[in-house]
Amino acid sequence: MSQIVLTAERLSVGYWAGGGAPAVVLRDLNLTLHSGALVCLIGQNGAGKSTLMRTLAAVQRPLAGTVRIGGEDVHQLPIKRRARLISIVLTERAQTGLLSAREVTALGRLPHTDWTGRLSEADRAIVDWALQAVGAQVLAARPISELSDGERQKVMIARALAQETPLIFLDEPTAFLDLPCRVEIMALLRRLAHCTGRAILLSTHDLELALRSADRIWLLDGDGALQAGAPEDLVLSGAFARAFASESAAFDASSGTFKLCTEVRGALAVQGEGLRALWTRRALERAGFVVRQQMPAPFCVQVTQDGWQWRATHYSSLEALVEALLNANADPA
Amino acid sequence: MATRSEAQAWQSARLALRLGRRSIVFTALLIAVCGMFCLALAVGSVSVPLEDVLRALLGQATSRPAYATIVTQFRMPRALTALLAGAALAVGGVQMQTLFRNPLTDPFVLGVSAGASLGVALVVLAVGTTGASILAGIGLLGDFSMAAAASLGAAVMLLIVLSFAQRTQSILTLLIVGLMLGYAVSALVSLLLYFSIPERIQAYINWTFGSFGGVTWRQLPILALLIGVGLALSLALVKPLNALLLGEAYAQSMGINLRRARLGIILSTALLAGAVTAFCGPIGFLGIAVPHLSRILLRTADHCALLPTAMLLGALVAMLADLIAQVPGRQIILPLNAITALIGAPVVALIVMRQRSLRDAFSA
């Protein structure tokens, strides 16, 4: 059974703007974080992701309400005690040259050591375990400046693990990584949450990856409210589509992806099966056509063995087909 | 393709080398500092045989009675001053470079030496215009007056910078405020110079050349005490200094009280730089170069290793510079600041150009 690690009650976050009324970004939030769960915080730019993370991590004070970890008010705790409850990983590349991956990881032990920072045998064992847990033991002796962005972020996660806190907050940890790295880091965080029992909260812009890997999603709708739930529940309730509604893109609940809203040029039907038919539909949609089940013969595209057939003409690539469709569309005669 | 176990063996070999490197660097520097200290006592306008240097150190009779006087009364305080000042400036430089995350900062970046300069300038330049009675009072105080004025100037500057540090959140703001304060104070000194008479200007300029030779046995304990406190404070700050290597946000998340750490680092650096400037004049270059050389030697920015190494290397370089400035065998003494920069700057430029470590240390 997972336990509640963090509770936020009637939490309002925002900024005290120059003496006047506070600028409230999010109001009246009631939130819980459970041990062993990966929670993704998503929302558009400016929805308040960072403000909420900073407030939960007690870097900034709430406008109202409380954040409690095990009954203790996070914002009243001395900074040394807090460092044993919450560890963080930031977006920016840690600006540290001349420290090895092991030295960086070992810095995570700081809250547990005396004033000299000397590591005990137990501390060393924890550092080794943390490096191993993120699969970075082979990087241990390498200077952090020689590592790739993805490897570096793994080491920073190892550092957070070594800090041995029940909570780990990550502020857009995958922002600067390429797709394979992003997938790898998310899979790693999910595994760490489940295996080590830590409560992991991360903010991300990567919705598709969040939908696939998060145990729970905190969705900021941009109007100061937060909806929490399993990813699929939020998709089905339409919360996703509402939160990310914009003029140029729409959330497509059937595929869990975003579609660009282009000018509608007409309706077509695709006849065919399998992967080739699927990507034909994608190509037509990208070009601005609505794809329907049934259409009169002149508006049917046929997927054949070696290409595409439309109005008795054979096309060997989708590019050629789309070009012909657009030409016909511009000239209805 | 190396297999996994081969890679691991290679990694652990590298780790062993790094751990070994620390003790090798440390031992070598320790021996070099002892050797340089003896050399500093032996070499000068008159050469004293090493045998007699050791005898003088042990309080035994030397082959010529004058040797004992030269070694204990003149060269020993000078060498000890160089040793202390070098260690102080190097550690101050390490602390400022870590605090501001900037490779170009030195211990004087907070305006401490500018404050000391103003103190000295006021004493040396302004007294001529304010009357003979003050001059008499200064004359009574003797050599101490310059040190006292410089200390006072440095201390006032320190208080100003600390009050700014309390108020501002951004470390960059503090850096800029420190630099601007330094410029403003230097401008005041320029004004004083402009309205002063040539003899006094010469006296002031002589002070700015820097020298380890002005500290007497009577003053040495004060200098040693100030620097000792500064160095002890610095060693007590190893943990926050290391945490700051990851940036302020990470440091805070690891339980470091940023405000307290910042004040401690500034206080320690100002004490070190202020004491050296007060007694030896504004000694440039050491504070910026030695930290870089130490990192290159160690290949790590871990302050547990970096601070002691910087102390030893700073002491070594300061004594070497003083030795060269005294032009062994000749009666002339060159300005210390000219030597440190003239010889040191090309050496450091060369080393840094051939090393990736400096870039590694500050860019990520």
PDB file of N, CA and C in Angstrom, chain A residues 1-60:
ATOM      1  N   MET A   1       0.840  -1.211   0.000  1.00  0.00           N
ATOM      2  CA  MET A   1       0.000   0.000   0.000  1.00  0.00           C
ATOM      3  C   MET A   1       0.864   1.245   0.000  1.00  0.00           C
ATOM      4  N   SER A   2       0.520   2.166  -0.867  1.00  0.00           N
ATOM      5  CA  SER A   2       1.280   3.405  -0.879  1.00  0.00           C
ATOM      6  C   SER A   2       0.734   4.348   0.184  1.00  0.00           C
ATOM      7  N   GLN A   3       1.635   5.111   0.761  1.00  0.00           N
ATOM      8  CA  GLN A   3       1.229   6.028   1.816  1.00  0.00           C
ATOM      9  C   GLN A   3       1.250   7.456   1.306  1.00  0.00           C
ATOM     10  N   ILE A   4       0.465   8.303   1.952  1.00  0.00           N
ATOM     11  CA  ILE A   4       0.492   9.722   1.584  1.00  0.00           C
ATOM     12  C   ILE A   4       1.762  10.343   2.171  1.00  0.00           C
ATOM     13  N   VAL A   5       2.558  10.965   1.310  1.00  0.00           N
ATOM     14  CA  VAL A   5       3.799  11.579   1.770  1.00  0.00           C
ATOM     15  C   VAL A   5       3.609  13.073   1.973  1.00  0.00           C
ATOM     16  N   LEU A   6       2.937  13.670   1.006  1.00  0.00           N
ATOM     17  CA  LEU A   6       2.784  15.130   1.069  1.00  0.00           C
ATOM     18  C   LEU A   6       1.312  15.496   0.905  1.00  0.00           C
ATOM     19  N   THR A   7       0.871  16.446   1.709  1.00  0.00           N
ATOM     20  CA  THR A   7      -0.499  16.929   1.595  1.00  0.00           C
ATOM     21  C   THR A   7      -0.490  18.442   1.485  1.00  0.00           C
ATOM     22  N   ALA A   8      -1.196  18.954   0.491  1.00  0.00           N
ATOM     23  CA  ALA A   8      -1.376  20.398   0.398  1.00  0.00           C
ATOM     24  C   ALA A   8      -2.845  20.701   0.632  1.00  0.00           C
ATOM     25  N   GLU A   9      -3.115  21.648   1.544  1.00  0.00           N
ATOM     26  CA  GLU A   9      -4.506  21.984   1.867  1.00  0.00           C
ATOM     27  C   GLU A   9      -4.790  23.440   1.586  1.00  0.00           C
ATOM     28  N   ARG A  10      -5.863  23.647   0.826  1.00  0.00           N
ATOM     29  CA  ARG A  10      -6.319  25.006   0.483  1.00  0.00           C
ATOM     30  C   ARG A  10      -5.140  25.897   0.099  1.00  0.00           C
ATOM     31  N   LEU A  11      -4.290  25.345  -0.755  1.00  0.00           N
ATOM     32  CA  LEU A  11      -3.038  26.025  -1.104  1.00  0.00           C
ATOM     33  C   LEU A  11      -3.268  27.026  -2.246  1.00  0.00           C
ATOM     34  N   SER A  12      -2.880  28.258  -2.017  1.00  0.00           N
ATOM     35  CA  SER A  12      -2.878  29.251  -3.090  1.00  0.00           C
ATOM     36  C   SER A  12      -1.455  29.701  -3.322  1.00  0.00           C
ATOM     37  N   VAL A  13      -1.039  29.664  -4.567  1.00  0.00           N
ATOM     38  CA  VAL A  13       0.340  30.059  -4.866  1.00  0.00           C
ATOM     39  C   VAL A  13       0.335  31.245  -5.820  1.00  0.00           C
ATOM     40  N   GLY A  14       1.389  32.011  -5.736  1.00  0.00           N
ATOM     41  CA  GLY A  14       1.521  33.194  -6.580  1.00  0.00           C
ATOM     42  C   GLY A  14       2.602  34.093  -6.029  1.00  0.00           C
ATOM     43  N   TYR A  15       2.508  35.359  -6.356  1.00  0.00           N
ATOM     44  CA  TYR A  15       3.566  36.294  -5.956  1.00  0.00           C
ATOM     45  C   TYR A  15       2.967  37.502  -5.264  1.00  0.00           C
ATOM     46  N   TRP A  16       3.726  38.035  -4.312  1.00  0.00           N
ATOM     47  CA  TRP A  16       3.373  39.323  -3.729  1.00  0.00           C
ATOM     48  C   TRP A  16       3.942  40.381  -4.647  1.00  0.00           C
ATOM     49  N   ALA A  17       3.062  41.041  -5.379  1.00  0.00           N
ATOM     50  CA  ALA A  17       3.558  42.013  -6.343  1.00  0.00           C
ATOM     51  C   ALA A  17       3.597  43.393  -5.708  1.00  0.00           C
ATOM     52  N   GLY A  18       4.789  43.868  -5.488  1.00  0.00           N
ATOM     53  CA  GLY A  18       5.070  45.244  -5.063  1.00  0.00           C
ATOM     54  C   GLY A  18       4.100  45.872  -4.082  1.00  0.00           C
ATOM     55  N   GLY A  19       3.824  45.203  -2.968  1.00  0.00           N
ATOM     56  CA  GLY A  19       3.060  45.839  -1.903  1.00  0.00           C
ATOM     57  C   GLY A  19       1.543  45.754  -2.084  1.00  0.00           C
ATOM     58  N   GLY A  20       1.059  45.683  -3.310  1.00  0.00           N
ATOM     59  CA  GLY A  20      -0.381  45.654  -3.554  1.00  0.00           C
ATOM     60  C   GLY A  20      -0.970  44.280  -3.314  1.00  0.00           C
ATOM     61  N   ALA A  21      -2.056  43.990  -3.988  1.00  0.00           N
ATOM     62  CA  ALA A  21      -2.691  42.686  -3.851  1.00  0.00           C
ATOM     63  C   ALA A  21      -1.799  41.619  -4.475  1.00  0.00           C
ATOM     64  N   PRO A  22      -1.793  40.406  -3.901  1.00  0.00           N
ATOM     65  CA  PRO A  22      -0.943  39.363  -4.473  1.00  0.00           C
ATOM     66  C   PRO A  22      -1.456  38.886  -5.826  1.00  0.00           C
ATOM     67  N   ALA A  23      -0.538  38.508  -6.696  1.00  0.00           N
ATOM     68  CA  ALA A  23      -0.913  37.932  -7.978  1.00  0.00           C
ATOM     69  C   ALA A  23      -1.074  36.434  -7.779  1.00  0.00           C
ATOM     70  N   VAL A  24      -2.330  35.984  -7.730  1.00  0.00           N
ATOM     71  CA  VAL A  24      -2.593  34.560  -7.480  1.00  0.00           C
ATOM     72  C   VAL A  24      -2.486  33.799  -8.796  1.00  0.00           C
ATOM     73  N   VAL A  25      -1.642  32.777  -8.803  1.00  0.00           N
ATOM     74  CA  VAL A  25      -1.494  31.966 -10.008  1.00  0.00           C
ATOM     75  C   VAL A  25      -2.406  30.742  -9.934  1.00  0.00           C
ATOM     76  N   LEU A  26      -2.401  30.090  -8.791  1.00  0.00           N
ATOM     77  CA  LEU A  26      -3.268  28.927  -8.582  1.00  0.00           C
ATOM     78  C   LEU A  26      -3.919  29.093  -7.214  1.00  0.00           C
ATOM     79  N   ARG A  27      -5.222  28.764  -7.113  1.00  0.00           N
ATOM     80  CA  ARG A  27      -5.870  28.965  -5.824  1.00  0.00           C
ATOM     81  C   ARG A  27      -6.580  27.697  -5.335  1.00  0.00           C
ATOM     82  N   ASP A  28      -6.668  27.606  -3.995  1.00  0.00           N
ATOM     83  CA  ASP A  28      -7.459  26.559  -3.331  1.00  0.00           C
ATOM     84  C   ASP A  28      -7.146  25.143  -3.791  1.00  0.00           C
ATOM     85  N   LEU A  29      -5.867  24.806  -3.817  1.00  0.00           N
ATOM     86  CA  LEU A  29      -5.501  23.462  -4.261  1.00  0.00           C
ATOM     87  C   LEU A  29      -5.507  22.510  -3.075  1.00  0.00           C
ATOM     88  N   ASN A  30      -6.070  21.329  -3.280  1.00  0.00           N
ATOM     89  CA  ASN A  30      -5.962  20.260  -2.288  1.00  0.00           C
ATOM     90  C   ASN A  30      -5.287  19.087  -2.983  1.00  0.00           C
ATOM     91  N   LEU A  31      -4.078  18.801  -2.572  1.00  0.00           N
ATOM     92  CA  LEU A  31      -3.282  17.821  -3.307  1.00  0.00           C
ATOM     93  C   LEU A  31      -2.655  16.810  -2.365  1.00  0.00           C
ATOM     94  N   THR A  32      -2.412  15.609  -2.893  1.00  0.00           N
ATOM     95  CA  THR A  32      -1.634  14.635  -2.128  1.00  0.00           C
ATOM     96  C   THR A  32      -0.626  13.973  -3.050  1.00  0.00           C
ATOM     97  N   LEU A  33       0.519  13.639  -2.485  1.00  0.00           N
ATOM     98  CA  LEU A  33       1.505  12.837  -3.214  1.00  0.00           C
ATOM     99  C   LEU A  33       1.701  11.546  -2.447  1.00  0.00           C
ATOM    100  N   HIS A  34       1.671  10.416  -3.169  1.00  0.00           N
ATOM    101  CA  HIS A  34       1.803   9.114  -2.527  1.00  0.00           C
ATOM    102  C   HIS A  34       3.188   8.551  -2.759  1.00  0.00           C
ATOM    103  N   SER A  35       3.643   7.755  -1.827  1.00  0.00           N
ATOM    104  CA  SER A  35       4.939   7.111  -2.000  1.00  0.00           C
ATOM    105  C   SER A  35       4.856   6.112  -3.145  1.00  0.00           C
ATOM    106  N   GLY A  36       5.976   5.958  -3.846  1.00  0.00           N
ATOM    107  CA  GLY A  36       6.040   4.974  -4.918  1.00  0.00           C
ATOM    108  C   GLY A  36       5.261   5.338  -6.160  1.00  0.00           C
ATOM    109  N   ALA A  37       4.928   6.632  -6.311  1.00  0.00           N
ATOM    110  CA  ALA A  37       4.156   7.029  -7.489  1.00  0.00           C
ATOM    111  C   ALA A  37       4.879   8.141  -8.242  1.00  0.00           C
ATOM    112  N   LEU A  38       4.751   8.058  -9.571  1.00  0.00           N
ATOM    113  CA  LEU A  38       5.313   9.102 -10.425  1.00  0.00           C
ATOM    114  C   LEU A  38       4.177  10.018 -10.860  1.00  0.00           C
ATOM    115  N   VAL A  39       4.275  11.286 -10.482  1.00  0.00           N
ATOM    116  CA  VAL A  39       3.243  12.252 -10.839  1.00  0.00           C
ATOM    117  C   VAL A  39       3.843  13.270 -11.800  1.00  0.00           C
ATOM    118  N   CYS A  40       3.134  13.482 -12.922  1.00  0.00           N
ATOM    119  CA  CYS A  40       3.597  14.477 -13.879  1.00  0.00           C
ATOM    120  C   CYS A  40       2.728  15.710 -13.789  1.00  0.00           C
ATOM    121  N   LEU A  41       3.363  16.860 -13.653  1.00  0.00           N
ATOM    122  CA  LEU A  41       2.660  18.130 -13.600  1.00  0.00           C
ATOM    123  C   LEU A  41       2.739  18.751 -14.987  1.00  0.00           C
ATOM    124  N   ILE A  42       1.578  18.913 -15.633  1.00  0.00           N
ATOM    125  CA  ILE A  42       1.619  19.475 -16.978  1.00  0.00           C
ATOM    126  C   ILE A  42       0.657  20.645 -17.088  1.00  0.00           C
ATOM    127  N   GLY A  43       0.920  21.468 -18.045  1.00  0.00           N
ATOM    128  CA  GLY A  43       0.109  22.658 -18.270  1.00  0.00           C
ATOM    129  C   GLY A  43       0.861  23.546 -19.235  1.00  0.00           C
ATOM    130  N   GLN A  44       0.126  24.487 -19.823  1.00  0.00           N
ATOM    131  CA  GLN A  44       0.778  25.347 -20.797  1.00  0.00           C
ATOM    132  C   GLN A  44       1.774  26.281 -20.118  1.00  0.00           C
ATOM    133  N   ASN A  45       2.612  26.899 -20.918  1.00  0.00           N
ATOM    134  CA  ASN A  45       3.543  27.888 -20.385  1.00  0.00           C
ATOM    135  C   ASN A  45       2.764  28.978 -19.654  1.00  0.00           C
ATOM    136  N   GLY A  46       3.219  29.330 -18.473  1.00  0.00           N
ATOM    137  CA  GLY A  46       2.567  30.391 -17.725  1.00  0.00           C
ATOM    138  C   GLY A  46       1.381  29.924 -16.906  1.00  0.00           C
ATOM    139  N   ALA A  47       1.112  28.600 -16.925  1.00  0.00           N
ATOM    140  CA  ALA A  47      -0.028  28.079 -16.154  1.00  0.00           C
ATOM    141  C   ALA A  47       0.308  27.999 -14.666  1.00  0.00           C
ATOM    142  N   GLY A  48       1.600  28.034 -14.333  1.00  0.00           N
ATOM    143  CA  GLY A  48       1.986  28.039 -12.924  1.00  0.00           C
ATOM    144  C   GLY A  48       2.709  26.788 -12.465  1.00  0.00           C
ATOM    145  N   LYS A  49       3.254  26.036 -13.408  1.00  0.00           N
ATOM    146  CA  LYS A  49       3.968  24.803 -13.036  1.00  0.00           C
ATOM    147  C   LYS A  49       5.132  25.097 -12.100  1.00  0.00           C
ATOM    148  N   SER A  50       5.994  26.019 -12.520  1.00  0.00           N
ATOM    149  CA  SER A  50       7.182  26.310 -11.722  1.00  0.00           C
ATOM    150  C   SER A  50       6.808  26.907 -10.374  1.00  0.00           C
ATOM    151  N   THR A  51       5.824  27.802 -10.374  1.00  0.00           N
ATOM    152  CA  THR A  51       5.401  28.442  -9.128  1.00  0.00           C
ATOM    153  C   THR A  51       4.914  27.394  -8.134  1.00  0.00           C
ATOM    154  N   LEU A  52       4.124  26.437  -8.636  1.00  0.00           N
ATOM    155  CA  LEU A  52       3.619  25.384  -7.760  1.00  0.00           C
ATOM    156  C   LEU A  52       4.760  24.514  -7.239  1.00  0.00           C
ATOM    157  N   MET A  53       5.677  24.136  -8.138  1.00  0.00           N
ATOM    158  CA  MET A  53       6.818  23.308  -7.710  1.00  0.00           C
ATOM    159  C   MET A  53       7.639  24.032  -6.651  1.00  0.00           C
ATOM    160  N   ARG A  54       7.901  25.310  -6.904  1.00  0.00           N
ATOM    161  CA  ARG A  54       8.715  26.089  -5.973  1.00  0.00           C
ATOM    162  C   ARG A  54       8.030  26.206  -4.613  1.00  0.00           C
ATOM    163  N   THR A  55       6.699  26.328  -4.643  1.00  0.00           N
ATOM    164  CA  THR A  55       5.977  26.461  -3.383  1.00  0.00           C
ATOM    165  C   THR A  55       5.972  25.129  -2.626  1.00  0.00           C
ATOM    166  N   LEU A  56       5.748  24.033  -3.349  1.00  0.00           N
ATOM    167  CA  LEU A  56       5.748  22.718  -2.691  1.00  0.00           C
ATOM    168  C   LEU A  56       7.126  22.399  -2.124  1.00  0.00           C
ATOM    169  N   ALA A  57       8.178  22.827  -2.831  1.00  0.00           N
ATOM    170  CA  ALA A  57       9.541  22.558  -2.374  1.00  0.00           C
ATOM    171  C   ALA A  57       9.998  23.576  -1.337  1.00  0.00           C
ATOM    172  N   ALA A  58       9.081  24.506  -0.973  1.00  0.00           N
ATOM    173  CA  ALA A  58       9.348  25.516   0.052  1.00  0.00           C
ATOM    174  C   ALA A  58      10.462  26.479  -0.350  1.00  0.00           C
ATOM    175  N   VAL A  59      10.678  26.626  -1.663  1.00  0.00           N
ATOM    176  CA  VAL A  59      11.608  27.660  -2.111  1.00  0.00           C
ATOM    177  C   VAL A  59      10.900  29.009  -2.024  1.00  0.00           C
ATOM    178  N   GLN A  60       9.570  28.961  -2.163  1.00  0.00           N
ATOM    179  CA  GLN A  60       8.788  30.198  -2.061  1.00  0.00           C
ATOM    180  C   GLN A  60       7.593  29.948  -1.164  1.00  0.00           C
TER     181      GLN A  60
END
